[in-house]
XYZ file of C-alpha atoms in Angstrom:
293
model
C 2.128 5.586 -17.248
C 4.052 7.939 -14.969
C 7.085 7.807 -17.262
C 5.080 9.482 -20.037
C 4.991 12.682 -17.975
C 8.717 12.692 -17.254
C 11.414 14.484 -19.237
C 15.089 13.750 -18.697
C 16.960 17.003 -18.155
C 20.665 16.786 -18.959
C 22.301 19.790 -17.299
C 23.681 17.710 -14.437
C 24.732 14.900 -16.766
C 26.581 17.429 -18.917
C 28.696 18.656 -16.025
C 27.315 22.057 -15.048
C 26.958 21.057 -11.377
C 30.370 19.414 -11.182
C 32.645 16.988 -12.979
C 30.975 13.890 -14.418
C 32.096 10.571 -15.843
C 31.200 10.715 -19.570
C 30.574 6.969 -19.747
C 28.213 7.126 -16.774
C 26.328 10.079 -18.253
C 25.724 8.128 -21.464
C 24.616 5.079 -19.473
C 22.235 7.243 -17.454
C 20.582 8.536 -20.623
C 20.216 4.988 -21.916
C 18.799 3.867 -18.560
C 16.212 6.657 -18.705
C 15.118 5.508 -22.152
C 14.944 1.886 -20.997
C 12.752 2.947 -18.059
C 10.179 4.412 -20.441
C 11.089 8.108 -20.315
C 10.321 9.283 -23.817
C 11.523 12.901 -23.822
C 15.002 14.358 -23.295
C 15.900 18.016 -22.890
C 19.379 19.373 -23.497
C 21.157 22.605 -24.458
C 24.513 23.875 -25.711
C 24.883 25.561 -22.316
C 24.760 22.235 -20.468
C 28.449 21.411 -20.668
C 28.903 18.275 -22.787
C 25.274 17.147 -22.537
C 24.566 17.280 -26.263
C 27.661 15.158 -26.931
C 26.571 12.507 -24.427
C 23.020 12.534 -25.770
C 24.294 11.979 -29.286
C 26.452 9.082 -28.127
C 23.526 7.514 -26.274
C 21.128 7.855 -29.204
C 23.603 6.156 -31.524
C 23.490 3.127 -29.201
C 19.738 3.197 -28.596
C 17.669 0.696 -30.564
C 14.208 1.598 -29.318
C 11.749 4.299 -30.362
C 13.366 7.725 -30.599
C 12.495 10.113 -27.762
C 11.152 13.626 -28.102
C 14.329 15.713 -28.255
C 14.508 19.352 -27.239
C 17.478 21.675 -27.213
C 17.948 25.403 -26.861
C 19.484 28.395 -28.531
C 20.920 31.681 -27.272
C 22.928 30.612 -24.227
C 26.457 29.447 -24.978
C 28.400 26.427 -23.790
C 29.518 26.530 -20.179
C 30.407 24.162 -17.366
C 28.964 26.372 -14.626
C 25.225 26.749 -14.106
C 25.632 30.203 -12.569
C 27.668 31.626 -15.461
C 25.486 32.595 -18.386
C 27.077 33.690 -21.666
C 24.759 34.618 -24.527
C 24.717 35.387 -28.215
C 21.344 36.044 -29.844
C 22.679 37.332 -33.146
C 21.174 35.645 -36.198
C 24.494 34.144 -37.267
C 25.293 32.768 -33.803
C 21.836 31.240 -33.398
C 22.005 29.595 -36.824
C 25.417 28.102 -36.024
C 24.178 26.955 -32.616
C 21.216 25.079 -34.086
C 23.396 23.557 -36.794
C 25.936 22.412 -34.173
C 23.205 20.961 -31.946
C 21.686 18.944 -34.784
C 25.070 17.569 -35.805
C 26.166 16.772 -32.245
C 22.896 15.097 -31.256
C 22.698 13.307 -34.585
C 19.330 14.414 -35.899
C 18.093 16.530 -38.791
C 15.270 18.146 -36.834
C 14.618 18.958 -33.183
C 11.187 18.168 -31.807
C 11.348 21.368 -29.727
C 13.727 24.316 -29.990
C 13.649 26.481 -26.876
C 14.687 30.128 -26.693
C 17.061 29.893 -23.744
C 16.711 32.396 -20.874
C 14.475 34.969 -22.566
C 14.688 37.204 -19.489
C 18.174 38.364 -20.599
C 16.915 39.539 -24.009
C 16.236 43.274 -24.385
C 12.626 43.735 -25.438
C 13.674 45.782 -28.474
C 15.546 42.749 -29.849
C 12.695 40.302 -29.348
C 11.004 40.721 -32.734
C 14.185 39.976 -34.682
C 15.154 37.013 -32.481
C 11.710 35.430 -32.607
C 11.540 35.933 -36.382
C 14.799 33.975 -36.608
C 13.301 31.156 -34.538
C 10.270 31.049 -36.824
C 12.624 30.801 -39.801
C 14.339 27.781 -38.227
C 10.950 26.110 -37.890
C 10.015 26.950 -41.481
C 13.337 25.466 -42.627
C 12.442 22.178 -40.936
C 15.106 22.439 -38.251
C 12.531 22.273 -35.439
C 8.981 20.986 -35.277
C 7.919 23.198 -32.368
C 9.218 26.313 -30.608
C 9.470 26.814 -26.879
C 10.245 29.375 -24.199
C 13.075 27.936 -22.133
C 13.205 29.743 -18.826
C 11.142 32.009 -16.612
C 9.848 34.581 -19.026
C 9.642 38.385 -18.868
C 6.345 40.218 -19.174
C 6.969 41.200 -22.809
C 7.003 37.519 -23.806
C 3.240 37.306 -23.249
C 2.626 39.148 -26.525
C 4.354 36.367 -28.444
C 2.722 33.621 -26.426
C -0.687 35.193 -27.057
C 0.138 35.200 -30.765
C 0.583 31.421 -30.744
C 4.246 31.504 -31.753
C 5.361 29.142 -28.989
C 4.099 25.626 -28.393
C 5.915 24.812 -25.135
C 6.908 26.714 -21.993
C 9.546 25.492 -19.570
C 9.900 27.211 -16.205
C 12.151 26.415 -13.254
C 11.621 26.806 -9.511
C 8.033 27.982 -10.062
C 6.197 24.692 -9.632
C 7.456 22.400 -6.901
C 6.616 21.636 -3.285
C 8.380 24.785 -2.040
C 7.007 27.177 -4.648
C 3.623 26.864 -6.329
C 3.344 30.327 -7.843
C 2.923 28.802 -11.322
C -0.422 27.356 -10.207
C -1.732 30.913 -10.088
C -0.364 32.304 -13.335
C 1.694 30.515 -15.972
C 0.296 26.983 -15.685
C -3.404 27.926 -16.084
C -2.385 30.420 -18.782
C -0.607 27.677 -20.748
C -3.331 25.092 -20.250
C -5.982 27.528 -21.476
C -4.002 28.080 -24.692
C -2.974 24.474 -25.314
C 0.686 25.309 -24.630
C 2.603 22.347 -23.229
C 4.087 23.103 -19.812
C 7.434 21.721 -18.607
C 8.043 22.077 -14.857
C 11.809 22.033 -14.346
C 13.672 21.814 -11.031
C 11.143 19.607 -9.195
C 13.522 19.641 -6.211
C 14.131 23.404 -6.451
C 17.794 23.105 -7.483
C 18.492 20.488 -4.824
C 16.799 22.335 -1.965
C 14.237 19.544 -1.616
C 16.893 16.894 -2.086
C 20.450 16.248 -1.016
C 21.394 19.938 -0.760
C 19.042 21.009 2.022
C 21.618 20.352 4.735
C 24.328 22.432 3.085
C 21.813 25.154 2.189
C 20.862 25.413 5.857
C 24.518 25.943 6.741
C 25.205 28.416 3.939
C 22.260 29.751 1.963
C 23.101 30.413 -1.721
C 22.444 33.928 -2.996
C 19.756 32.749 -5.416
C 17.711 31.104 -2.639
C 15.284 33.395 -0.759
C 15.189 32.945 3.010
C 11.427 32.404 2.858
C 11.839 29.496 0.424
C 14.469 27.874 2.629
C 12.137 28.183 5.616
C 9.331 26.543 3.629
C 11.666 23.680 2.721
C 12.505 23.178 6.376
C 8.802 22.942 7.227
C 8.320 20.512 4.339
C 11.146 18.432 5.766
C 9.181 18.156 8.993
C 6.005 17.148 7.135
C 7.920 14.437 5.276
C 9.421 13.081 8.490
C 6.011 13.034 10.165
C 4.660 10.828 7.386
C 7.824 8.691 7.193
C 8.708 9.937 3.730
C 11.983 11.256 2.407
C 11.811 14.909 1.384
C 12.650 14.250 -2.313
C 10.118 11.408 -2.505
C 7.411 13.646 -1.095
C 8.407 16.506 -3.425
C 8.324 14.298 -6.507
C 5.015 12.680 -5.643
C 3.549 16.105 -4.852
C 3.826 17.051 -8.527
C 2.015 13.888 -9.563
C -0.759 14.705 -7.108
C -1.665 18.045 -8.669
C -4.784 17.774 -10.868
C -3.211 19.361 -13.940
C -1.656 18.084 -17.155
C 2.007 19.069 -17.359
C 5.423 17.478 -17.778
C 8.115 17.165 -15.127
C 11.776 17.696 -16.020
C 14.133 15.584 -13.919
C 17.699 16.775 -13.327
C 19.850 13.826 -12.235
C 23.626 14.013 -12.178
C 24.059 10.244 -12.395
C 22.189 6.955 -12.623
C 21.730 6.637 -8.859
C 19.841 9.931 -8.749
C 17.816 8.961 -11.808
C 16.865 5.590 -10.318
C 15.855 7.205 -7.025
C 13.682 9.760 -8.821
C 11.943 7.135 -10.945
C 11.330 5.013 -7.839
C 9.731 8.018 -6.135
C 7.417 8.742 -9.051
C 6.451 5.094 -9.422
C 4.975 5.202 -5.917
C 2.255 7.422 -7.327
C 0.224 10.253 -5.892
C 0.320 11.331 -2.267
C -2.662 10.881 0.028
C -4.967 13.913 -0.122
C -4.177 14.848 3.483
C -0.443 15.168 2.777
C -1.102 17.095 -0.427
C -3.155 19.621 1.522
C -0.420 20.004 4.131
C 2.116 20.776 1.419
C -0.155 23.261 -0.342
C -0.832 25.034 2.941
C 2.891 25.233 3.601
C 4.100 26.161 0.145
C 4.697 29.636 -1.161
C 1.829 30.603 -3.434
């Protein structure tokens, strides 16, 4: 089933991309579970996402999903404002708060959030603290949550981490992960989570506004690729987000896809796209030829 590959991301539902209706965010989480999505990713940094997840899980009567959260990045309501505390005491309190808020005694995955901001000289202490959390039964598996710096490879090679989540490195406008991190993870039996399947909205509802005013984080080359992808989608009578979602299903690799809806309408549209299945081989080749690799 397609839903088995999908992970519900909760940043948008928590309010980091704008104000949300708490009731609707809870309903969206429940709708995702009812649709068959069996994994949910959250973080203290995702606004009120952990609160809404906890509320949804208390109402849910089905099988419990795989739950992942993160540690290191602090609560915020703005995706572009990162505040961090990787001290042992702060991380311990963060994990304790996450477990209590979500309503579980153990996370299935605990991600180290945004490892690229960690000075390499602090890595050994921080990772030792993560291992301690796992040994204490607070997390079943450890993950790298964010595009990782070169020094992280030492710890990945050592088998410390079971899951890697990257963003904006595997989608229709950027396939660089196909050349490095995805084959690396697959060769080492590390589960791979591809976040931002629409490249932070570029391949969705934001492309029009991004054309008018390009955000600082978005390279010109990537925007130009998205505009060419828009033309490919129109030629084949597809919407750009539908083509982008189905593109990921069409790749011959085993990885998970992290959705990032802000409400139930976006969730429903994404699930509908994925349920249409893989793209024809000809369209897949057009996208690969166009994409940045």
